[in-house]
């Protein structure tokens, strides 16, 4: 009776371990992470020293080889050789599909074609991973930690895990398709920057890490008839189709108001706020609207903020300072509140960086830490051409990537030329 109880308890533990393993695999949302998790979870579930996953291409040949448990020396040696070739375990599983369990690998045909740099292995357990009836890859384990050969229970556990692995891979591939479609849709809503000479301008948009999130971030730059340039950065609350649609409508309304009013940014934002309140059900949005305009023989930036993070001014020597000022209320909160304007001279060769909070926010750090890190990155890359500069900021951002991010930077001419005619 005691033996039966122990057997039932062991079976329960194995089932519980399998369920936890399946949950661990399906939590991942990036394909490389899923593939690595499949191997590590299988190793933990069965208790082995080594694991590998071979991913096949359309012709049935190995296209990717994920290994876990190898030393750095082993990895360096294997990096210089090709994937396993010949009959091998991979070839056996592709041809026969049934699980492969080997107690003496060196004497088995499955060892043929293995790279000579691979560490010597004695035991092997391999199963196929299939998606919709097509073989996606082969999952292998080797060397149980207790030194015993693989048994039927190990095989059954690995077969069950491989089924869950196929589902997890398919889920992630579908999510990647959704992510790609969402990103393409988002980019179609954003403008191509026009010719803003004598200024240089560059922008970059990065979607959120979450695979199905549409974003409300936007940017815009508009050459105005009075030879000023209007620059906009904004963020509509939410991560869904409604937020993306609200972003697009807000951007187009603001463009129309810029041409109609030609007034200080505060007045344009105030009219935009009243319009949104009257004719839309758009969610709350933050934005900064700025005018880059002539100031005698030089330039100045005149801006008004609706609850948005401050712009960053980087001079030609790499000094970076935020344009801290009264931010005002976000749009669609209370259109009756006043909106202040702010002004700052712009030296020759200066860069004004407008960005959304997704670039600097991290749940584990205060916002000030993210702002400081961005300023340091901007100072470090200030000498780059503007397009490379914004790419560098996007690559070295201090946020955790949970939110989408937009950056729009405008650089004044290296020499004062405010009095010259801007080309259109």
Short mmCIF file of C-alpha atoms in Angstrom, two decimals:
data_model
loop_
_atom_site.label_atom_id
_atom_site.label_comp_id
_atom_site.label_asym_id
_atom_site.label_seq_id
_atom_site.Cartn_x
_atom_site.Cartn_y
_atom_site.Cartn_z
CA UNK A 1 0.00 0.00 0.00
CA UNK A 2 2.81 2.43 0.86
CA UNK A 3 4.42 1.75 -2.50
CA UNK A 4 1.13 2.51 -4.30
CA UNK A 5 0.75 5.75 -2.36
CA UNK A 6 4.30 6.79 -3.27
CA UNK A 7 3.64 5.93 -6.91
CA UNK A 8 0.44 7.99 -6.95
CA UNK A 9 2.22 10.90 -5.27
CA UNK A 10 5.05 10.70 -7.81
CA UNK A 11 2.54 10.61 -10.67
CA UNK A 12 0.75 13.63 -9.23
CA UNK A 13 4.05 15.49 -8.95
CA UNK A 14 4.91 14.68 -12.56
CA UNK A 15 1.53 15.93 -13.80
CA UNK A 16 1.84 19.08 -11.72
CA UNK A 17 5.35 19.62 -13.07
CA UNK A 18 4.09 19.17 -16.62
CA UNK A 19 1.30 21.70 -16.11
CA UNK A 20 3.74 24.24 -14.66
CA UNK A 21 6.09 23.59 -17.57
CA UNK A 22 3.33 24.24 -20.09
CA UNK A 23 2.38 27.49 -18.35
CA UNK A 24 6.02 28.62 -18.34
CA UNK A 25 6.34 28.07 -22.08
CA UNK A 26 3.10 29.80 -23.01
CA UNK A 27 3.96 32.93 -21.00
CA UNK A 28 6.62 33.97 -23.50
CA UNK A 29 5.65 36.36 -26.32
CA UNK A 30 8.91 36.53 -28.30
CA UNK A 31 9.95 33.59 -30.50
CA UNK A 32 13.63 33.38 -29.40
CA UNK A 33 12.52 33.38 -25.77
CA UNK A 34 9.92 30.68 -26.45
CA UNK A 35 12.43 28.41 -28.16
CA UNK A 36 14.95 28.77 -25.35
CA UNK A 37 12.23 28.27 -22.74
CA UNK A 38 11.11 25.04 -24.42
CA UNK A 39 14.59 23.58 -23.99
CA UNK A 40 15.17 24.74 -20.42
CA UNK A 41 11.69 23.66 -19.32
CA UNK A 42 12.14 20.21 -20.82
CA UNK A 43 15.48 19.86 -19.01
CA UNK A 44 13.95 20.88 -15.69
CA UNK A 45 10.96 18.61 -16.17
CA UNK A 46 12.97 15.46 -16.90
CA UNK A 47 16.11 16.42 -14.99
CA UNK A 48 18.90 16.46 -17.56
CA UNK A 49 22.28 18.12 -18.06
CA UNK A 50 21.87 18.96 -21.73
CA UNK A 51 19.06 20.00 -24.02
CA UNK A 52 18.69 21.20 -27.59
CA UNK A 53 16.06 22.26 -30.08
CA UNK A 54 16.67 21.99 -33.80
CA UNK A 55 14.40 24.19 -35.91
CA UNK A 56 13.87 23.06 -39.51
CA UNK A 57 13.52 25.14 -42.63
CA UNK A 58 11.00 24.54 -45.39
CA UNK A 59 13.20 21.86 -46.97
CA UNK A 60 13.47 19.90 -43.75
CA UNK A 61 17.07 20.91 -43.04
CA UNK A 62 18.28 22.34 -39.77
CA UNK A 63 18.04 26.14 -39.84
CA UNK A 64 18.55 26.90 -36.16
CA UNK A 65 20.13 25.00 -33.29
CA UNK A 66 19.35 26.10 -29.70
CA UNK A 67 21.50 24.40 -27.08
CA UNK A 68 21.46 24.60 -23.28
CA UNK A 69 23.94 23.11 -20.81
CA UNK A 70 27.10 23.50 -22.88
CA UNK A 71 30.16 25.24 -21.51
CA UNK A 72 31.43 28.43 -23.12
CA UNK A 73 34.34 26.43 -24.53
CA UNK A 74 31.90 23.96 -26.10
CA UNK A 75 29.86 26.81 -27.57
CA UNK A 76 32.90 28.45 -29.12
CA UNK A 77 33.97 25.16 -30.67
CA UNK A 78 30.49 24.45 -32.06
CA UNK A 79 30.19 27.99 -33.45
CA UNK A 80 32.91 27.12 -35.95
CA UNK A 81 31.21 24.01 -37.36
CA UNK A 82 28.04 23.38 -39.34
CA UNK A 83 24.77 22.06 -37.96
CA UNK A 84 24.52 18.28 -37.46
CA UNK A 85 24.45 16.51 -40.83
CA UNK A 86 23.94 12.97 -42.18
CA UNK A 87 21.62 10.36 -40.67
CA UNK A 88 21.89 11.82 -37.13
CA UNK A 89 19.14 12.07 -34.53
CA UNK A 90 17.64 15.02 -36.38
CA UNK A 91 17.39 13.07 -39.61
CA UNK A 92 15.90 10.07 -37.82
CA UNK A 93 13.12 12.14 -36.23
CA UNK A 94 12.30 13.95 -39.46
CA UNK A 95 11.98 10.66 -41.34
CA UNK A 96 10.24 8.55 -38.68
CA UNK A 97 8.54 11.10 -36.37
CA UNK A 98 8.22 8.65 -33.47
CA UNK A 99 10.22 9.43 -30.30
CA UNK A 100 13.86 8.35 -30.23
CA UNK A 101 15.28 6.90 -26.99
CA UNK A 102 18.91 5.78 -26.96
CA UNK A 103 20.87 4.30 -24.04
CA UNK A 104 24.22 4.01 -25.83
CA UNK A 105 24.48 6.91 -28.22
CA UNK A 106 28.04 6.32 -29.52
CA UNK A 107 26.98 2.89 -30.80
CA UNK A 108 23.73 4.16 -32.34
CA UNK A 109 23.21 5.41 -35.89
CA UNK A 110 21.73 8.60 -34.42
CA UNK A 111 25.23 9.72 -33.47
CA UNK A 112 26.35 9.82 -37.10
CA UNK A 113 26.78 13.35 -38.44
CA UNK A 114 27.11 14.97 -35.04
CA UNK A 115 29.81 17.68 -34.96
CA UNK A 116 33.16 16.41 -33.71
CA UNK A 117 33.37 19.43 -31.39
CA UNK A 118 30.20 18.36 -29.57
CA UNK A 119 30.76 17.01 -26.04
CA UNK A 120 30.53 13.22 -25.73
CA UNK A 121 27.01 12.13 -24.83
CA UNK A 122 25.83 8.68 -23.78
CA UNK A 123 22.04 8.85 -23.62
CA UNK A 124 19.51 10.66 -25.80
CA UNK A 125 15.78 11.29 -25.80
CA UNK A 126 14.31 13.07 -28.81
CA UNK A 127 10.81 13.99 -29.97
CA UNK A 128 9.41 16.04 -32.82
CA UNK A 129 7.67 19.38 -32.36
CA UNK A 130 4.85 19.75 -34.87
CA UNK A 131 2.56 22.62 -35.79
CA UNK A 132 -0.66 21.88 -37.64
CA UNK A 133 0.67 18.50 -38.73
CA UNK A 134 3.97 19.88 -40.06
CA UNK A 135 7.28 19.15 -38.34
CA UNK A 136 8.66 22.41 -36.92
CA UNK A 137 11.70 20.97 -35.19
CA UNK A 138 13.19 18.33 -32.93
CA UNK A 139 13.56 18.54 -29.16
CA UNK A 140 16.40 16.59 -27.55
CA UNK A 141 17.51 15.81 -24.01
CA UNK A 142 20.68 14.06 -22.94
CA UNK A 143 22.26 12.78 -19.72
CA UNK A 144 19.85 12.52 -16.82
CA UNK A 145 21.34 14.10 -13.72
CA UNK A 146 20.87 10.89 -11.74
CA UNK A 147 22.93 9.01 -14.33
CA UNK A 148 20.13 6.62 -15.26
CA UNK A 149 18.92 6.04 -18.83
CA UNK A 150 15.71 7.63 -20.04
CA UNK A 151 12.57 5.62 -19.40
CA UNK A 152 9.07 5.54 -20.81
CA UNK A 153 7.79 8.07 -18.29
CA UNK A 154 10.44 10.54 -19.43
CA UNK A 155 9.42 9.91 -23.01
CA UNK A 156 5.73 10.43 -22.30
CA UNK A 157 6.47 13.66 -20.45
CA UNK A 158 8.59 14.99 -23.31
CA UNK A 159 5.97 14.04 -25.91
CA UNK A 160 3.33 15.93 -23.92
CA UNK A 161 5.63 18.93 -23.53
CA UNK A 162 6.42 18.91 -27.26
CA UNK A 163 2.70 19.17 -28.02
CA UNK A 164 2.44 22.23 -25.79
CA UNK A 165 5.61 23.61 -27.36
CA UNK A 166 4.07 23.44 -30.83
CA UNK A 167 1.04 25.37 -29.61
CA UNK A 168 3.27 27.97 -27.92
CA UNK A 169 5.33 28.48 -31.06
CA UNK A 170 2.21 28.83 -33.19
CA UNK A 171 0.77 31.36 -30.73
CA UNK A 172 3.92 33.47 -30.86
CA UNK A 173 4.07 33.34 -34.65
CA UNK A 174 0.48 34.58 -34.80
CA UNK A 175 1.30 37.32 -32.29
CA UNK A 176 4.24 38.37 -34.45
CA UNK A 177 1.91 38.68 -37.42
CA UNK A 178 -0.45 40.83 -35.34
CA UNK A 179 2.49 42.87 -34.06
CA UNK A 180 3.77 43.47 -37.58
CA UNK A 181 0.30 44.46 -38.80
CA UNK A 182 -0.22 46.81 -35.84
CA UNK A 183 3.14 48.45 -36.38
CA UNK A 184 2.49 48.91 -40.10
CA UNK A 185 -0.94 50.42 -39.36
CA UNK A 186 0.58 52.76 -36.77
CA UNK A 187 3.29 53.94 -39.14
CA UNK A 188 0.71 54.66 -41.85
CA UNK A 189 -0.94 57.11 -39.43
CA UNK A 190 2.30 59.03 -38.92
CA UNK A 191 3.54 61.63 -41.40
CA UNK A 192 6.60 61.73 -43.59
CA UNK A 193 8.55 64.78 -42.51
CA UNK A 194 8.49 67.56 -45.12
CA UNK A 195 11.39 69.70 -46.27
CA UNK A 196 12.01 72.07 -43.34
CA UNK A 197 15.14 73.85 -44.59
CA UNK A 198 17.13 75.61 -43.30
CA UNK A 199 16.41 73.28 -40.38
CA UNK A 200 17.29 69.61 -40.29
CA UNK A 201 14.65 67.29 -38.87
CA UNK A 202 14.42 63.58 -38.10
CA UNK A 203 11.93 61.37 -36.34
CA UNK A 204 11.63 57.79 -35.17
CA UNK A 205 8.73 55.72 -33.87
CA UNK A 206 9.05 52.45 -31.92
CA UNK A 207 6.01 50.32 -31.05
CA UNK A 208 5.40 48.94 -27.58
CA UNK A 209 6.88 45.57 -26.67
CA UNK A 210 3.38 44.17 -26.12
CA UNK A 211 2.53 42.34 -29.35
CA UNK A 212 -1.02 43.56 -29.96
CA UNK A 213 -0.83 47.13 -28.64
CA UNK A 214 -1.58 50.00 -30.96
CA UNK A 215 -0.21 53.24 -29.65
CA UNK A 216 -1.42 56.80 -29.31
CA UNK A 217 1.97 58.44 -29.81
CA UNK A 218 2.40 60.81 -32.71
CA UNK A 219 4.65 63.52 -34.05
CA UNK A 220 4.31 66.13 -36.77
CA UNK A 221 6.24 68.99 -38.32
CA UNK A 222 4.59 71.63 -40.49
CA UNK A 223 6.23 74.50 -42.43
CA UNK A 224 3.93 77.50 -41.91
CA UNK A 225 3.18 80.33 -44.37
CA UNK A 226 4.88 82.90 -42.07
CA UNK A 227 8.17 80.97 -42.49
CA UNK A 228 8.01 79.48 -39.00
CA UNK A 229 8.01 75.74 -38.45
CA UNK A 230 5.46 74.08 -36.18
CA UNK A 231 6.60 70.99 -34.30
CA UNK A 232 4.23 68.65 -32.47
CA UNK A 233 4.69 65.64 -30.21
CA UNK A 234 1.76 63.95 -28.51
CA UNK A 235 0.41 60.90 -26.76
CA UNK A 236 -3.22 59.81 -26.58
CA UNK A 237 -4.07 57.70 -23.52
CA UNK A 238 -4.67 54.02 -24.34
CA UNK A 239 -3.28 51.19 -26.42
CA UNK A 240 -6.03 50.14 -28.76
CA UNK A 241 -7.72 51.00 -32.04
CA UNK A 242 -9.67 53.81 -30.36
CA UNK A 243 -6.42 55.45 -29.19
CA UNK A 244 -4.87 55.15 -32.65
CA UNK A 245 -7.96 56.64 -34.29
CA UNK A 246 -8.07 59.46 -31.73
CA UNK A 247 -4.41 60.16 -32.38
CA UNK A 248 -5.01 60.47 -36.12
CA UNK A 249 -8.03 62.76 -35.75
CA UNK A 250 -6.26 64.97 -33.20
CA UNK A 251 -3.20 65.31 -35.44
CA UNK A 252 -5.28 66.35 -38.45
CA UNK A 253 -7.36 68.84 -36.42
CA UNK A 254 -4.19 70.42 -35.09
CA UNK A 255 -2.72 70.71 -38.58
CA UNK A 256 -5.83 72.56 -39.77
CA UNK A 257 -5.77 74.91 -36.77
CA UNK A 258 -2.09 75.71 -37.32
CA UNK A 259 -2.84 77.03 -40.79
CA UNK A 260 -6.06 78.78 -39.77
CA UNK A 261 -4.92 80.58 -36.62
CA UNK A 262 -1.18 81.24 -36.95
CA UNK A 263 -1.26 82.36 -33.35
CA UNK A 264 0.97 81.47 -30.37
CA UNK A 265 1.00 77.76 -29.53
CA UNK A 266 -1.07 78.30 -26.39
CA UNK A 267 -3.98 79.71 -28.42
CA UNK A 268 -3.82 76.87 -30.94
CA UNK A 269 -3.87 74.26 -28.17
CA UNK A 270 -6.72 76.06 -26.43
CA UNK A 271 -8.81 75.98 -29.62
CA UNK A 272 -7.89 72.35 -30.21
CA UNK A 273 -9.00 71.50 -26.67
CA UNK A 274 -12.36 73.23 -27.16
CA UNK A 275 -12.85 71.46 -30.50
CA UNK A 276 -12.06 68.03 -29.08
CA UNK A 277 -14.38 68.64 -26.15
CA UNK A 278 -17.24 69.70 -28.42
CA UNK A 279 -17.18 67.27 -31.33
CA UNK A 280 -15.28 64.15 -30.22
CA UNK A 281 -15.23 61.49 -27.53
CA UNK A 282 -11.46 61.21 -27.78
CA UNK A 283 -9.60 60.18 -24.62
CA UNK A 284 -7.23 62.42 -22.72
CA UNK A 285 -4.04 63.33 -24.58
CA UNK A 286 -0.81 65.12 -23.75
CA UNK A 287 1.04 67.18 -26.31
CA UNK A 288 3.65 69.87 -26.84
CA UNK A 289 3.22 72.35 -29.68
CA UNK A 290 6.22 74.50 -30.60
CA UNK A 291 7.07 77.15 -33.16
CA UNK A 292 10.66 77.50 -34.35
CA UNK A 293 10.82 81.03 -35.68
CA UNK A 294 13.18 83.84 -36.54
CA UNK A 295 14.44 86.05 -33.71
CA UNK A 296 16.46 88.81 -35.33
CA UNK A 297 19.55 87.17 -36.80
CA UNK A 298 19.00 84.00 -34.76
CA UNK A 299 16.19 81.65 -33.81
CA UNK A 300 13.93 80.96 -30.89
CA UNK A 301 11.52 78.24 -29.85
CA UNK A 302 8.09 79.26 -28.60
CA UNK A 303 6.11 76.40 -27.08
CA UNK A 304 3.11 75.43 -25.01
CA UNK A 305 2.58 72.11 -23.28
CA UNK A 306 -0.59 70.19 -22.50
CA UNK A 307 0.70 67.98 -19.70
CA UNK A 308 3.57 66.59 -21.77
CA UNK A 309 7.16 65.77 -20.82
CA UNK A 310 9.48 68.74 -21.51
CA UNK A 311 11.57 69.07 -24.68
CA UNK A 312 15.32 68.60 -24.43
CA UNK A 313 17.69 71.25 -25.79
CA UNK A 314 21.16 70.04 -26.81
CA UNK A 315 23.67 72.66 -27.90
CA UNK A 316 26.48 72.14 -30.40
CA UNK A 317 28.95 71.43 -27.58
CA UNK A 318 26.83 68.56 -26.28
CA UNK A 319 25.31 70.29 -23.25
CA UNK A 320 21.79 69.00 -22.68
CA UNK A 321 19.10 70.87 -20.71
CA UNK A 322 15.38 70.29 -20.41
CA UNK A 323 13.01 73.13 -21.20
CA UNK A 324 11.17 72.84 -17.89
CA UNK A 325 8.12 75.09 -17.71
CA UNK A 326 4.50 75.09 -16.60
CA UNK A 327 3.06 72.09 -18.50
CA UNK A 328 -0.63 73.01 -18.44
CA UNK A 329 -3.45 70.48 -18.35
CA UNK A 330 -3.69 67.60 -20.84
CA UNK A 331 -6.23 67.91 -23.65
CA UNK A 332 -9.81 66.87 -22.88
CA UNK A 333 -9.57 67.61 -19.17
CA UNK A 334 -10.78 71.21 -18.74
CA UNK A 335 -10.75 73.45 -21.79
CA UNK A 336 -11.49 76.54 -19.68
CA UNK A 337 -8.10 76.59 -18.00
CA UNK A 338 -5.44 78.99 -19.36
CA UNK A 339 -2.48 77.68 -21.35
CA UNK A 340 0.85 79.52 -20.99
CA UNK A 341 3.48 80.03 -23.67
CA UNK A 342 7.22 79.74 -23.08
CA UNK A 343 10.18 80.96 -25.09
CA UNK A 344 13.89 80.15 -25.35
CA UNK A 345 16.58 81.41 -27.78
CA UNK A 346 18.16 78.73 -29.96
CA UNK A 347 21.89 78.95 -30.68
CA UNK A 348 23.36 77.88 -34.00
CA UNK A 349 23.69 74.12 -34.32
CA UNK A 350 21.31 73.45 -31.43
CA UNK A 351 19.03 70.43 -31.41
CA UNK A 352 15.57 70.43 -29.82
CA UNK A 353 14.35 66.93 -28.98
CA UNK A 354 10.64 66.33 -28.58
CA UNK A 355 9.65 62.88 -27.30
CA UNK A 356 6.91 60.87 -25.61
CA UNK A 357 7.09 59.41 -22.11
CA UNK A 358 7.47 55.87 -23.46
CA UNK A 359 11.09 56.79 -24.14
CA UNK A 360 11.93 57.43 -20.47
CA UNK A 361 9.38 55.68 -18.25
CA UNK A 362 10.38 52.56 -16.34
CA UNK A 363 8.16 51.02 -13.63
CA UNK A 364 11.19 50.35 -11.40
CA UNK A 365 12.72 53.84 -11.62
CA UNK A 366 11.47 57.39 -10.99
CA UNK A 367 10.77 59.53 -14.05
CA UNK A 368 13.65 61.85 -13.13
CA UNK A 369 16.07 58.94 -13.51
CA UNK A 370 14.78 58.27 -17.02
CA UNK A 371 15.04 61.94 -17.95
CA UNK A 372 18.61 62.11 -16.62
CA UNK A 373 19.57 58.99 -18.59
CA UNK A 374 18.07 60.41 -21.79
CA UNK A 375 19.94 63.70 -21.32
CA UNK A 376 23.19 61.78 -20.85
CA UNK A 377 22.56 59.75 -24.00
CA UNK A 378 21.74 62.90 -25.96
CA UNK A 379 24.94 64.57 -24.79
CA UNK A 380 26.99 61.49 -25.69
CA UNK A 381 25.60 61.33 -29.24
CA UNK A 382 25.19 65.05 -29.92
CA UNK A 383 27.85 65.11 -32.63
CA UNK A 384 26.06 62.53 -34.79
CA UNK A 385 24.10 63.46 -37.91
CA UNK A 386 20.53 64.07 -36.85
CA UNK A 387 19.06 60.84 -38.24
CA UNK A 388 21.74 58.81 -36.50
CA UNK A 389 21.20 60.86 -33.37
CA UNK A 390 17.50 60.02 -33.04
CA UNK A 391 18.22 56.36 -33.82
CA UNK A 392 20.82 56.32 -31.05
CA UNK A 393 18.32 57.75 -28.57
CA UNK A 394 15.78 55.11 -29.58
CA UNK A 395 18.37 52.34 -29.22
CA UNK A 396 19.72 53.50 -25.85
CA UNK A 397 16.43 54.53 -24.26
CA UNK A 398 16.13 54.10 -20.46
CA UNK A 399 12.54 52.80 -20.50
CA UNK A 400 11.45 49.16 -20.24
CA UNK A 401 9.74 49.25 -23.65
CA UNK A 402 6.24 48.64 -22.26
CA UNK A 403 4.92 51.71 -24.07
CA UNK A 404 5.37 52.94 -27.61
CA UNK A 405 7.74 55.84 -28.12
CA UNK A 406 8.16 58.69 -30.57
CA UNK A 407 11.04 61.12 -31.04
CA UNK A 408 11.15 64.21 -33.24
CA UNK A 409 14.32 66.30 -33.31
CA UNK A 410 14.95 69.56 -35.09
CA UNK A 411 18.41 71.12 -35.51
CA UNK A 412 19.12 74.75 -36.29
CA UNK A 413 21.72 75.66 -38.95
CA UNK A 414 25.34 75.61 -37.85
CA UNK A 415 25.49 79.31 -38.70
CA UNK A 416 22.85 81.90 -37.98
CA UNK A 417 20.58 82.22 -41.03
CA UNK A 418 17.23 83.29 -39.65
CA UNK A 419 16.93 86.15 -42.07
CA UNK A 420 17.33 83.99 -45.16
CA UNK A 421 14.47 82.61 -47.20
CA UNK A 422 13.40 79.09 -46.23
CA UNK A 423 13.08 76.79 -49.25
CA UNK A 424 9.78 75.01 -49.75
#
